[in-house]
């Protein structure tokens, strides 16, 4: 798949930029006005925190955080006990926070396509690699922890 050349964090930045363009070029209608739009700071901060915690878990386990590289450890504790893909979930939280902060309809239009791209283009492949590498341990983990939430 061609999108493998682009890291998920770059996709996140591209989508954030696209959200800004849509907001300023084609705002359509305000959904959340000030001061309520500032509530977007909460999911934004939560998404950043989830990513930092998950990244720390990868480093502590001495395994790769980069997609499509072979993992040396299956992490199942911490934020990974609640979601198999905390970093992608954190990205969605960041985008949700940004959309709330911007307050208009159009930034919301790119969140679902981004989630589908991450799910199909990255998560599905990464999870197959984990299944191949960790077998029964992966199956047990997958049966008790959901992909997203």
CSV table of C-alpha atoms in Angstrom, one decimal:
chain,number,residue,atom,x,y,z
A,1,UNK,CA,0.0,0.0,0.0
A,2,UNK,CA,1.4,3.4,-1.0
A,3,UNK,CA,0.5,5.2,2.2
A,4,UNK,CA,3.1,3.1,4.1
A,5,UNK,CA,5.8,5.5,3.0
A,6,UNK,CA,4.0,8.2,5.1
A,7,UNK,CA,4.3,7.8,8.9
A,8,UNK,CA,1.0,8.2,10.8
A,9,UNK,CA,2.3,11.3,12.6
A,10,UNK,CA,2.8,12.9,9.2
A,11,UNK,CA,-0.7,12.0,8.2
A,12,UNK,CA,-1.9,13.6,11.5
A,13,UNK,CA,-0.1,16.8,10.6
A,14,UNK,CA,-1.5,16.7,7.0
A,15,UNK,CA,-5.0,16.3,8.4
A,16,UNK,CA,-4.6,19.0,11.0
A,17,UNK,CA,-3.5,21.4,8.2
A,18,UNK,CA,-6.4,20.3,6.0
A,19,UNK,CA,-8.7,21.0,8.9
A,20,UNK,CA,-7.4,24.5,9.2
A,21,UNK,CA,-7.7,25.1,5.4
A,22,UNK,CA,-11.3,23.8,5.5
A,23,UNK,CA,-12.1,25.9,8.5
A,24,UNK,CA,-10.9,29.2,7.0
A,25,UNK,CA,-11.7,28.6,3.3
A,26,UNK,CA,-15.1,26.9,3.8
A,27,UNK,CA,-16.3,27.3,7.3
A,28,UNK,CA,-20.0,26.6,6.4
A,29,UNK,CA,-21.5,26.9,9.9
A,30,UNK,CA,-20.4,27.4,13.4
A,31,UNK,CA,-21.2,24.3,15.6
A,32,UNK,CA,-19.4,25.3,18.8
A,33,UNK,CA,-18.8,29.0,19.6
A,34,UNK,CA,-16.5,30.6,22.0
A,35,UNK,CA,-16.1,30.0,24.9
A,36,UNK,CA,-17.5,26.5,24.5
A,37,UNK,CA,-15.0,25.7,21.7
A,38,UNK,CA,-12.3,25.9,24.3
A,39,UNK,CA,-13.6,22.5,25.5
A,40,UNK,CA,-11.5,21.2,22.6
A,41,UNK,CA,-8.4,21.6,24.8
A,42,UNK,CA,-9.5,18.6,26.9
A,43,UNK,CA,-9.5,16.0,24.1
A,44,UNK,CA,-6.4,17.7,22.5
A,45,UNK,CA,-4.5,17.4,25.8
A,46,UNK,CA,-5.8,13.8,26.4
A,47,UNK,CA,-4.7,12.7,22.9
A,48,UNK,CA,-1.2,14.1,23.4
A,49,UNK,CA,-1.0,12.5,26.9
A,50,UNK,CA,-2.1,9.1,25.5
A,51,UNK,CA,0.5,9.3,22.8
A,52,UNK,CA,3.3,10.3,25.2
A,53,UNK,CA,2.4,7.5,27.6
A,54,UNK,CA,2.1,4.9,24.8
A,55,UNK,CA,5.4,6.1,23.3
A,56,UNK,CA,7.0,5.7,26.7
A,57,UNK,CA,5.7,2.2,27.0
A,58,UNK,CA,7.3,1.3,23.6
A,59,UNK,CA,10.6,2.7,24.7
A,60,UNK,CA,10.5,1.0,28.1
A,61,UNK,CA,9.8,-2.4,26.4
A,62,UNK,CA,12.6,-1.7,24.0
A,63,UNK,CA,10.4,-2.3,21.0
A,64,UNK,CA,9.7,-0.2,17.9
A,65,UNK,CA,7.1,2.5,17.8
A,66,UNK,CA,7.4,2.7,14.0
A,67,UNK,CA,4.7,1.0,11.9
A,68,UNK,CA,5.5,-2.1,9.8
A,69,UNK,CA,8.7,-2.8,11.8
A,70,UNK,CA,8.8,-6.1,13.7
A,71,UNK,CA,8.0,-5.7,17.4
A,72,UNK,CA,10.2,-7.4,20.0
A,73,UNK,CA,7.6,-7.2,22.7
A,74,UNK,CA,3.8,-7.4,23.0
A,75,UNK,CA,2.7,-4.5,25.3
A,76,UNK,CA,-0.6,-5.3,27.1
A,77,UNK,CA,-0.4,-3.1,30.2
A,78,UNK,CA,-1.0,0.6,30.9
A,79,UNK,CA,-3.0,2.4,28.2
A,80,UNK,CA,-2.7,-0.9,26.1
A,81,UNK,CA,-5.0,-2.6,28.6
A,82,UNK,CA,-7.8,-0.3,27.4
A,83,UNK,CA,-7.1,-0.1,23.7
A,84,UNK,CA,-4.8,-2.1,21.4
A,85,UNK,CA,-4.0,1.1,19.5
A,86,UNK,CA,-3.6,4.0,22.0
A,87,UNK,CA,-1.5,6.1,19.7
A,88,UNK,CA,-4.1,6.1,16.9
A,89,UNK,CA,-6.8,6.7,19.5
A,90,UNK,CA,-4.8,9.6,20.7
A,91,UNK,CA,-4.6,11.0,17.2
A,92,UNK,CA,-8.4,10.9,16.9
A,93,UNK,CA,-8.6,12.7,20.3
A,94,UNK,CA,-6.2,15.4,19.0
A,95,UNK,CA,-8.2,15.8,15.8
A,96,UNK,CA,-11.5,16.0,17.8
A,97,UNK,CA,-10.0,18.6,20.1
A,98,UNK,CA,-8.8,20.6,17.1
A,99,UNK,CA,-12.2,20.4,15.4
A,100,UNK,CA,-13.9,21.6,18.7
A,101,UNK,CA,-11.4,24.5,19.0
A,102,UNK,CA,-12.1,25.6,15.4
A,103,UNK,CA,-15.8,25.3,16.0
A,104,UNK,CA,-17.1,25.0,12.5
A,105,UNK,CA,-18.5,22.0,10.6
A,106,UNK,CA,-15.9,21.5,7.9
A,107,UNK,CA,-13.0,20.3,10.2
A,108,UNK,CA,-15.1,17.4,11.3
A,109,UNK,CA,-15.3,16.1,7.7
A,110,UNK,CA,-11.7,14.7,7.7
A,111,UNK,CA,-11.7,12.9,11.0
A,112,UNK,CA,-13.6,9.8,9.8
A,113,UNK,CA,-11.5,9.3,6.6
A,114,UNK,CA,-8.4,9.7,8.8
A,115,UNK,CA,-9.7,7.0,11.2
A,116,UNK,CA,-10.5,4.7,8.3
A,117,UNK,CA,-7.0,5.3,6.8
A,118,UNK,CA,-5.3,4.4,10.1
A,119,UNK,CA,-7.6,1.4,10.6
A,120,UNK,CA,-7.2,-0.1,7.2
A,121,UNK,CA,-3.8,1.1,6.1
A,122,UNK,CA,-1.9,0.8,9.3
A,123,UNK,CA,-3.7,-1.0,12.2
A,124,UNK,CA,-4.9,-4.0,10.2
A,125,UNK,CA,-1.3,-4.6,8.9
A,126,UNK,CA,0.3,-4.0,12.2
A,127,UNK,CA,-2.1,-6.3,14.0
A,128,UNK,CA,-1.5,-9.1,11.5
A,129,UNK,CA,2.2,-8.7,12.1
A,130,UNK,CA,1.7,-9.0,15.8
A,131,UNK,CA,-0.5,-12.1,15.3
A,132,UNK,CA,2.2,-13.7,13.2
A,133,UNK,CA,4.9,-12.9,15.8
A,134,UNK,CA,3.1,-13.5,19.1
A,135,UNK,CA,0.5,-16.1,18.1
A,136,UNK,CA,-1.5,-17.3,21.2
A,137,UNK,CA,-0.4,-14.4,23.4
A,138,UNK,CA,-1.7,-11.9,20.7
A,139,UNK,CA,-5.0,-13.9,20.4
A,140,UNK,CA,-5.5,-13.8,24.2
A,141,UNK,CA,-4.8,-10.0,24.2
A,142,UNK,CA,-7.0,-9.4,21.2
A,143,UNK,CA,-9.9,-11.3,22.8
A,144,UNK,CA,-9.9,-9.1,25.9
A,145,UNK,CA,-8.9,-5.6,24.5
A,146,UNK,CA,-10.8,-3.8,21.8
A,147,UNK,CA,-9.0,-2.3,18.7
A,148,UNK,CA,-10.2,1.2,19.5
A,149,UNK,CA,-12.2,1.4,22.7
